[in-house]
mmCIF file of C-alpha atoms in Angstrom:
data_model
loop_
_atom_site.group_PDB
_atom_site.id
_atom_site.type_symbol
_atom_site.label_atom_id
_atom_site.label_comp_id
_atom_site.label_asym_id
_atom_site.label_seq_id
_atom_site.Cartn_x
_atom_site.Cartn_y
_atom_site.Cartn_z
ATOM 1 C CA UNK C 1 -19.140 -33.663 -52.318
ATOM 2 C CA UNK C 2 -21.403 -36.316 -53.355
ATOM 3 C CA UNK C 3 -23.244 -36.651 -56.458
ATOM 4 C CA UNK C 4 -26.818 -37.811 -56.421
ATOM 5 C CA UNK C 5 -29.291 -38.853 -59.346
ATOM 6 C CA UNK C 6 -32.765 -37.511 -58.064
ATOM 7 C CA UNK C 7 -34.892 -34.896 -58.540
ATOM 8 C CA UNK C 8 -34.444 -31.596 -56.976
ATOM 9 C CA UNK C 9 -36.670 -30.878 -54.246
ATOM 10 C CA UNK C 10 -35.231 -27.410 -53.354
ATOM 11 C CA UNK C 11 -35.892 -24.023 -55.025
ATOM 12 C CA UNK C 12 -33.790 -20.982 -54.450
ATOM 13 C CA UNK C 13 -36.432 -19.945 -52.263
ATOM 14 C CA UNK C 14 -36.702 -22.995 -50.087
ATOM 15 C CA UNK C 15 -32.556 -23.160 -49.751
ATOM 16 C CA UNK C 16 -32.569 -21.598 -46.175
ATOM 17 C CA UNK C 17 -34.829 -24.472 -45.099
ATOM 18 C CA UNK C 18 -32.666 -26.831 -46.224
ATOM 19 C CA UNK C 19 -30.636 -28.736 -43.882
ATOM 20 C CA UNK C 20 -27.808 -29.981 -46.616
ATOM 21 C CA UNK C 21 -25.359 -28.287 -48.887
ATOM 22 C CA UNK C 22 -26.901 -27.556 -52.690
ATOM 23 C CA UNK C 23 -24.386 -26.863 -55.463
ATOM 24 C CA UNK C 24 -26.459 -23.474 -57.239
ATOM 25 C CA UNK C 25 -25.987 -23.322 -61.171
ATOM 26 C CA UNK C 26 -25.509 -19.813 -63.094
ATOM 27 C CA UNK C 27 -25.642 -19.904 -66.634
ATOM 28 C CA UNK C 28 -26.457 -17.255 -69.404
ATOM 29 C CA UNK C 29 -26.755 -18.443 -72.671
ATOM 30 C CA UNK C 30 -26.481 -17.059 -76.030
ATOM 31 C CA UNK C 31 -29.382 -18.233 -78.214
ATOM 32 C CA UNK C 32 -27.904 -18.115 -81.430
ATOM 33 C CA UNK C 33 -24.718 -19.672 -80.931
ATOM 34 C CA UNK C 34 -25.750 -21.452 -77.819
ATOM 35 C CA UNK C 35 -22.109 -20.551 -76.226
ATOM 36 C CA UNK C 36 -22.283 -19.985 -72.893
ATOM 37 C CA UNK C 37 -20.589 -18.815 -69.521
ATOM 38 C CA UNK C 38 -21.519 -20.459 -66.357
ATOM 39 C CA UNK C 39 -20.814 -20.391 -62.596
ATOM 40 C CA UNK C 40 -21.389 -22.378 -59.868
ATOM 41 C CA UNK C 41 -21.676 -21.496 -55.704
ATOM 42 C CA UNK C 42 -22.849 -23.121 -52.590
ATOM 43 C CA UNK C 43 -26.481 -22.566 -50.952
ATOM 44 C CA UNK C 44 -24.465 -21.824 -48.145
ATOM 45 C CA UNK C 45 -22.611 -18.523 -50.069
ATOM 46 C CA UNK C 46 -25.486 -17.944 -52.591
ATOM 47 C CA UNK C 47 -23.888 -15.085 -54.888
ATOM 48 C CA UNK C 48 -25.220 -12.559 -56.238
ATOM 49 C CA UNK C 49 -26.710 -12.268 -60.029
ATOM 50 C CA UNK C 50 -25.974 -8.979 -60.786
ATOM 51 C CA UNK C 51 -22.591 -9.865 -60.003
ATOM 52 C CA UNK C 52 -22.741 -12.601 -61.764
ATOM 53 C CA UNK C 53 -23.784 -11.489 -64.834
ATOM 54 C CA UNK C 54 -21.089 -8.325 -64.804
ATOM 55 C CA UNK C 55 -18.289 -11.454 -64.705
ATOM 56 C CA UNK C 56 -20.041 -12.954 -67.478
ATOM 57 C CA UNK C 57 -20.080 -9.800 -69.859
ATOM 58 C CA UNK C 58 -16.461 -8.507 -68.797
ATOM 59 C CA UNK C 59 -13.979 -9.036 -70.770
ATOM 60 C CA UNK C 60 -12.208 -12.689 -69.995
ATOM 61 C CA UNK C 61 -8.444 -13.041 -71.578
ATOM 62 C CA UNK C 62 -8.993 -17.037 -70.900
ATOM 63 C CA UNK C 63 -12.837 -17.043 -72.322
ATOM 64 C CA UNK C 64 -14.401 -15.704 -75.417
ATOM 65 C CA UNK C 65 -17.914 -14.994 -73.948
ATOM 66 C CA UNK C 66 -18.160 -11.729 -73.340
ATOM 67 C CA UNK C 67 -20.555 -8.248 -74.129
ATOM 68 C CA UNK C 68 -24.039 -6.981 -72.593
ATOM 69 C CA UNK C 69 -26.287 -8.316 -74.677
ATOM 70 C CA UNK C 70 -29.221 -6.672 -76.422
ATOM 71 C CA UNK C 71 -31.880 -8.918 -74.952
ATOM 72 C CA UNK C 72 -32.575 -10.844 -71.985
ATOM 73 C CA UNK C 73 -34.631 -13.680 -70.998
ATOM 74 C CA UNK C 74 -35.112 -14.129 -67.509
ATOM 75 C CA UNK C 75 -36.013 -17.453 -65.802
ATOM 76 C CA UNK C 76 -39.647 -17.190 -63.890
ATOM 77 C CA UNK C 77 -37.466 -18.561 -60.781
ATOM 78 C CA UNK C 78 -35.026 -16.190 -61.066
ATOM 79 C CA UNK C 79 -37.178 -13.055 -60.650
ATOM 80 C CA UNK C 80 -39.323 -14.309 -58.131
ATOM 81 C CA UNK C 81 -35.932 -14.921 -56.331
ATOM 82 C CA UNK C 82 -34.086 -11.714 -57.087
ATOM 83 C CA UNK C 83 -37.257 -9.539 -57.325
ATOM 84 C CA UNK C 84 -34.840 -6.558 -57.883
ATOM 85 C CA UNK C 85 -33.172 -8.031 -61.672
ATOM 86 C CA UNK C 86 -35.134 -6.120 -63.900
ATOM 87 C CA UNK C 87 -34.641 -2.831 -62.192
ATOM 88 C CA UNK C 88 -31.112 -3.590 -61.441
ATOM 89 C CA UNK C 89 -30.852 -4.448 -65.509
ATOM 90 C CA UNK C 90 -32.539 -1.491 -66.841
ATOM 91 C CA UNK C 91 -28.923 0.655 -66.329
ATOM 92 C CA UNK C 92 -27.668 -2.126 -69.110
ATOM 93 C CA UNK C 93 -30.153 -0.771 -71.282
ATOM 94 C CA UNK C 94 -30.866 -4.609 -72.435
ATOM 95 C CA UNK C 95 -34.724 -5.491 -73.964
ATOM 96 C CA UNK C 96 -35.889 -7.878 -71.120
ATOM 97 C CA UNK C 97 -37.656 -10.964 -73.249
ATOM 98 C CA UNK C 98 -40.537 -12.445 -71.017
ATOM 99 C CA UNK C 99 -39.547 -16.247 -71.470
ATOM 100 C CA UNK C 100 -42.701 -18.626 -72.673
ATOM 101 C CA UNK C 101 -44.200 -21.117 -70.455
ATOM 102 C CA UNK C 102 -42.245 -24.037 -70.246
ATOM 103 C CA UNK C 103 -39.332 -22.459 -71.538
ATOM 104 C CA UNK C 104 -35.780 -23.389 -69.519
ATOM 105 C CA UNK C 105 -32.661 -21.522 -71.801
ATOM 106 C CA UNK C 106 -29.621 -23.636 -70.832
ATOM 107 C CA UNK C 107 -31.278 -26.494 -69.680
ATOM 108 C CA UNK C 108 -29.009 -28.936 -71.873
ATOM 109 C CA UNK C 109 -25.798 -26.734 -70.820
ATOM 110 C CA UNK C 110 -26.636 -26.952 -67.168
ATOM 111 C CA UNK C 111 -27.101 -30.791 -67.953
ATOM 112 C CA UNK C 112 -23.615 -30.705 -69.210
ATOM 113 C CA UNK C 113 -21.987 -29.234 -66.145
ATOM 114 C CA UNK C 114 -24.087 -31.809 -63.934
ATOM 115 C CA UNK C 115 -22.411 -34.263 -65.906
ATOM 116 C CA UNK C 116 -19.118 -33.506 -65.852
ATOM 117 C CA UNK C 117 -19.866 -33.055 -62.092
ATOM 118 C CA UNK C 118 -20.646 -37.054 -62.040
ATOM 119 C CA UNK C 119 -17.132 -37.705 -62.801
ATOM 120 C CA UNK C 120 -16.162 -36.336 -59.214
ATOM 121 C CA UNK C 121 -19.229 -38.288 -57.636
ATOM 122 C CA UNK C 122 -16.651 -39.781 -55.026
ATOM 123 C CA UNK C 123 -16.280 -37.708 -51.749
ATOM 124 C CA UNK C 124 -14.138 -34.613 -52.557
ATOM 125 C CA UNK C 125 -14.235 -31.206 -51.435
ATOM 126 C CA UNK C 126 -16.386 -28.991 -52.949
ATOM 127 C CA UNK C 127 -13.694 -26.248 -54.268
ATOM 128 C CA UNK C 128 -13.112 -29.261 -56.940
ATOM 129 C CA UNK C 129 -16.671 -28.314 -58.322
ATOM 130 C CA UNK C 130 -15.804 -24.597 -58.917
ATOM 131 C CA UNK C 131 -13.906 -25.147 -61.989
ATOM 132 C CA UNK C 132 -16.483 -27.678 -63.638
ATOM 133 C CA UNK C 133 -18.492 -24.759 -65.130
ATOM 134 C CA UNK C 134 -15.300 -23.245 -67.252
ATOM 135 C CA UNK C 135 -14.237 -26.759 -68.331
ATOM 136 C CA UNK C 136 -17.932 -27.442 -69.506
ATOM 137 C CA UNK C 137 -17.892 -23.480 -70.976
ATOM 138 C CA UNK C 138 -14.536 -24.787 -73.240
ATOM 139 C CA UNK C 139 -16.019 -28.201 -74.260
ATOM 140 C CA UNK C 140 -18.655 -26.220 -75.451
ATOM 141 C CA UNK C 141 -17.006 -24.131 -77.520
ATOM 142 C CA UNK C 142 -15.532 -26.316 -79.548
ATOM 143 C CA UNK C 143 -18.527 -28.509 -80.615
ATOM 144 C CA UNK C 144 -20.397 -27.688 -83.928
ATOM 145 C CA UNK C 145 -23.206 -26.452 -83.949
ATOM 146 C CA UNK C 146 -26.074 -28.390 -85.640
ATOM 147 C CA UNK C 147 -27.140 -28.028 -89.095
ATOM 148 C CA UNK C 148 -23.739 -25.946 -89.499
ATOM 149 C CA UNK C 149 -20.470 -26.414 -90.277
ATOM 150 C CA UNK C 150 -19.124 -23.935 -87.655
ATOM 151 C CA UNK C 151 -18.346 -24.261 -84.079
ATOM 152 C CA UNK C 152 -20.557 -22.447 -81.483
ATOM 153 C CA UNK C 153 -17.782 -20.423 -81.197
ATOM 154 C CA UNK C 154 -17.177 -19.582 -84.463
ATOM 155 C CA UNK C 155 -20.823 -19.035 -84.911
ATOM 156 C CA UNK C 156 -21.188 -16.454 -82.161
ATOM 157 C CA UNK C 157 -17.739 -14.613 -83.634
ATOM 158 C CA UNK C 158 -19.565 -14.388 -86.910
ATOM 159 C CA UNK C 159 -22.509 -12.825 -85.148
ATOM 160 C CA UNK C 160 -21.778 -10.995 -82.220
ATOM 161 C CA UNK C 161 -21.483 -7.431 -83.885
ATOM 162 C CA UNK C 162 -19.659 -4.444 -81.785
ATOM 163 C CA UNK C 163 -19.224 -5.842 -78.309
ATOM 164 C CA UNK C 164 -20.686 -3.805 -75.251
ATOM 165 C CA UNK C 165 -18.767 -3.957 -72.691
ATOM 166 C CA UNK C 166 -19.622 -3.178 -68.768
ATOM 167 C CA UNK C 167 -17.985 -0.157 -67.229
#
């Protein structure tokens, strides 16, 4: 793996087309708390989201993010890539929240993860990348979130309510 400092010239829908190796960020985010759960895979084993998001509402004994939540905002990207999402998501029964122009939930996470990333920008193997996310997911956790004096944890304990979990 290499790490490289330029802008991204690939969309998910262009990834076939390209001739190199793209690392492929999943994150949900909650908005209140801004804790969040993230994943990372290649272009060249793109998984799937629903997948995805079932690990990231399960129940985790190593990671406090966890429950179906009650609303959704969906990435512009995302559902012209996985045109299926919002059909696949109605079974969740989860309010789907058309995201505003512009608007890029987790940018600043995903930023994080890229970050931590640059620490392995010497040539290593890629598996080294797949546990960046959950390392970034626990630094997260225990900053504080601004304006309060709790963590982002403790802020989304406060106010996560009963806890839906997936079957």
């Amino acid at each position: 793996m290499k790490y490289q400092k330029k802008k991204m010239e690939v969309n998910l829908n262009r990834l076939k087309d390209s001739n190199r190796t793209h690392l492929i960020h999943y994150l949900i985010r909650d908005h209140t708390s801004g804790l969040f759960y993230a994943e990372i895979s290649t272009s060249e084993d793109v998984r799937n989201i629903d997948d995805f998001l079932y690990r990231a509402w399960c129940h985790k004994d190593d990671y406090s993010f966890q429950g179906i939540p009650e609303f959704l905002s969906i990435p512009k990207t995302v559902q012209a890539y996985c045109p299926d999402i919002l059909k696949d998501l109605d079974s969740y029964e989860i309010d789907i929240i058309e995201p505003k122009n512009g608007f890029h939930g987790g940018i600043g996470d995903t930023k994080n993860i890229e970050d931590i990333l640059k620490l392995l920008h010497v040539e290593k193997h890629i598996s080294e990348a797949y546990s960046v996310p959950q390392q970034a997911c626990e630094t997260n956790d225990k900053r504080q979130l601004r304006g309060t004096s709790f963590t982002k944890l403790e802020q989304w304990k406060k106010h996560v309510g009963q806890i839906r979990l997936p079957n």
